[in-house]
Tab-separated table of C-alpha atoms (C1' of nucleotides) in Angstrom:
chain	number	residue	atom	x	y	z
A	686	MET	CA	10.990	-16.909	2.106
A	687	GLY	CA	10.027	-14.064	4.356
A	688	PHE	CA	7.097	-11.751	4.214
A	689	ASN	CA	8.917	-9.035	2.304
A	690	GLU	CA	10.292	-11.535	-0.219
A	691	ASN	CA	6.756	-12.579	-1.081
A	692	VAL	CA	5.812	-8.962	-1.629
A	693	TRP	CA	8.784	-8.371	-3.913
A	694	ALA	CA	8.115	-11.592	-5.807
A	695	LEU	CA	4.512	-10.614	-6.517
A	696	THR	CA	5.510	-7.081	-7.439
A	697	LYS	CA	8.016	-8.424	-9.944
A	698	LYS	CA	5.258	-10.552	-11.438
A	699	ILE	CA	3.372	-7.434	-12.465
A	700	PRO	CA	3.623	-7.092	-16.263
A	701	LYS	CA	4.348	-3.773	-17.928
A	702	GLY	CA	1.316	-1.611	-18.499
A	703	LYS	CA	-0.406	-3.110	-15.480
A	704	VAL	CA	-0.695	-2.118	-11.841
A	705	THR	CA	-1.808	-3.636	-8.570
A	706	THR	CA	-2.821	-2.499	-5.135
A	707	TYR	CA	-1.347	-3.147	-1.718
A	708	LYS	CA	-4.576	-4.862	-0.765
A	709	GLU	CA	-4.326	-7.314	-3.662
A	710	ILE	CA	-0.752	-8.175	-2.744
A	711	ALA	CA	-1.691	-8.691	0.876
A	712	LYS	CA	-4.616	-10.832	-0.208
A	713	ALA	CA	-2.370	-12.848	-2.516
A	714	LEU	CA	-0.142	-13.480	0.489
A	715	ASN	CA	-3.227	-14.552	2.397
A	716	THR	CA	-2.724	-11.788	4.945
A	717	LYS	CA	-4.122	-8.399	5.870
A	718	ALA	CA	-0.830	-6.606	6.232
A	719	TYR	CA	-1.535	-3.848	3.721
A	720	ARG	CA	0.819	-1.570	5.576
A	721	ALA	CA	3.505	-4.201	5.876
A	722	VAL	CA	3.438	-4.477	2.075
A	723	GLY	CA	4.168	-0.777	1.743
A	724	THR	CA	6.842	-1.026	4.410
A	725	ALA	CA	8.491	-3.924	2.599
A	726	LEU	CA	8.421	-2.122	-0.759
A	727	LYS	CA	9.908	0.950	0.818
A	728	LYS	CA	12.782	-1.149	2.075
A	729	ASN	CA	13.056	-3.353	-1.009
A	730	PRO	CA	16.700	-4.282	-1.705
A	731	TYR	CA	15.616	-5.189	-5.235
A	732	ALA	CA	14.873	-1.565	-6.060
A	733	PRO	CA	15.315	-1.736	-9.896
A	734	GLN	CA	13.977	-5.262	-10.015
A	735	VAL	CA	10.841	-4.467	-8.084
A	736	PRO	CA	8.609	-1.965	-9.944
A	737	CYS	CA	7.207	-0.504	-6.754
A	738	HIS	CA	5.717	2.320	-8.855
A	739	ARG	CA	3.258	-0.221	-10.241
A	740	VAL	CA	1.865	-0.731	-6.770
A	741	ILE	CA	-0.821	1.818	-5.941
A	742	ASN	CA	-3.640	2.334	-3.464
A	743	SER	CA	-6.906	0.421	-3.678
A	744	ASN	CA	-8.801	3.600	-4.588
A	745	GLY	CA	-6.652	4.006	-7.717
A	746	SER	CA	-4.522	6.842	-6.377
A	747	ILE	CA	-0.786	6.633	-6.829
A	748	GLY	CA	-0.062	6.519	-3.134
A	749	GLY	CA	3.520	7.165	-2.147
A	750	TYR	CA	6.873	7.152	-3.836
A	751	LYS	CA	10.303	8.389	-2.922
A	752	GLY	CA	8.946	9.109	0.519
A	753	LYS	CA	6.210	11.500	-0.584
A	754	MET	CA	2.551	11.055	-1.408
A	755	ASN	CA	1.036	11.584	-4.859
A	756	SER	CA	4.467	11.739	-6.462
A	757	LYS	CA	4.135	13.058	-9.987
A	758	GLU	CA	7.241	11.092	-10.945
A	759	LYS	CA	5.395	7.858	-10.304
A	760	ILE	CA	2.525	9.071	-12.464
A	761	ARG	CA	4.933	9.878	-15.264
A	762	LEU	CA	6.440	6.405	-15.071
A	763	LEU	CA	3.024	4.762	-15.195
A	764	LYS	CA	1.980	6.940	-18.122
A	765	LYS	CA	5.139	5.888	-19.936
A	766	GLU	CA	4.165	2.299	-19.210
A	767	GLY	CA	1.057	2.951	-21.273
A	768	LEU	CA	-1.446	3.582	-18.501
A	769	GLU	CA	-4.012	6.354	-18.367
A	770	ILE	CA	-3.810	8.687	-15.401
A	771	LYS	CA	-6.960	10.605	-14.597
A	772	ASN	CA	-6.886	13.220	-11.861
A	773	ASP	CA	-3.720	11.685	-10.391
A	774	LYS	CA	-5.476	8.341	-10.338
A	775	VAL	CA	-5.190	5.164	-12.419
A	776	ASN	CA	-8.133	3.305	-13.925
A	777	LEU	CA	-8.155	0.432	-11.469
A	778	LYS	CA	-10.824	-1.513	-13.302
A	779	ARG	CA	-8.818	-1.242	-16.491
A	780	TYR	CA	-5.198	-1.668	-15.478
A	781	ILE	CA	-5.535	-3.706	-12.322
A	782	TYR	CA	-3.553	-6.937	-12.402
A	783	ASN	CA	-4.878	-9.979	-10.585
A	784	PHE	CA	-2.351	-12.550	-9.404
A	785	SER	CA	-5.062	-15.173	-9.384
A	786	SER	CA	-5.680	-14.585	-13.072
A	787	SER	CA	-2.077	-15.433	-13.865
A	788	LYS	CA	-2.499	-18.826	-12.263
A	789	ARG	CA	-5.627	-19.669	-14.218
B	647	DG	C1'	11.258	-6.333	24.579
B	648	DC	C1'	7.807	-2.669	24.323
B	649	DT	C1'	6.279	1.511	21.922
B	650	DT	C1'	5.745	4.338	17.837
B	651	DT	C1'	5.449	5.009	13.071
B	652	DG	C1'	4.248	3.799	8.223
B	653	DA	C1'	4.583	3.982	0.364
B	654	DC	C1'	-2.721	1.128	3.559
B	655	DT	C1'	-7.779	0.135	3.820
B	656	DC	C1'	-12.458	0.238	5.589
B	657	DT	C1'	-16.236	2.347	8.222
B	658	DC	C1'	-18.781	5.920	10.551
B	659	DG	C1'	-20.182	10.875	10.710
C	603	DT	C1'	-17.519	14.293	-0.913
C	604	DC	C1'	-14.495	15.130	2.847
C	605	DG	C1'	-12.870	14.183	7.647
C	606	DA	C1'	-11.780	11.426	11.552
C	607	DG	C1'	-11.242	6.877	13.786
C	608	DA	C1'	-10.184	1.903	14.083
C	609	DG	C1'	-7.734	-2.302	12.295
C	610	DC	C1'	-4.012	-4.700	10.290
C	611	DC	C1'	1.251	-6.428	10.074
C	612	DA	C1'	6.146	-5.328	10.020
C	613	DA	C1'	10.253	-2.491	10.766
C	614	DA	C1'	12.634	1.019	13.414
C	615	DG	C1'	13.685	3.390	17.819
DNA sequence: GCTTTGACTCTCG
DNA sequence: TCGAGAGCCAAAG
């Protein structure tokens, strides 16, 4: 298991209608490589398997997608997932997914 | 092998 | 609230 594989594994664990942040993923991996998480997702070989569009910034903004920032396409996908997008931002407190919660 | 960049985040001003 | 700077890890050049 490499660093990127952990990122992809956690991203795949995100249920539909939920989102997570790069910081949470990095924290779940017990590291501070927020940027490495984004780098790994960008390079993910499991493109359709890894819902990278469910991974957003810690401030609730969409972040990047398809190589551009604040991609409306990502917002559309999240809205179709059942999330509420306000001002190009997701309700973190409402749709955030905690990996620790899944462990219980 | 070292340097630069990047789908990030936090802090200071 | 917005803007700039520093910190973090990994991949690419």
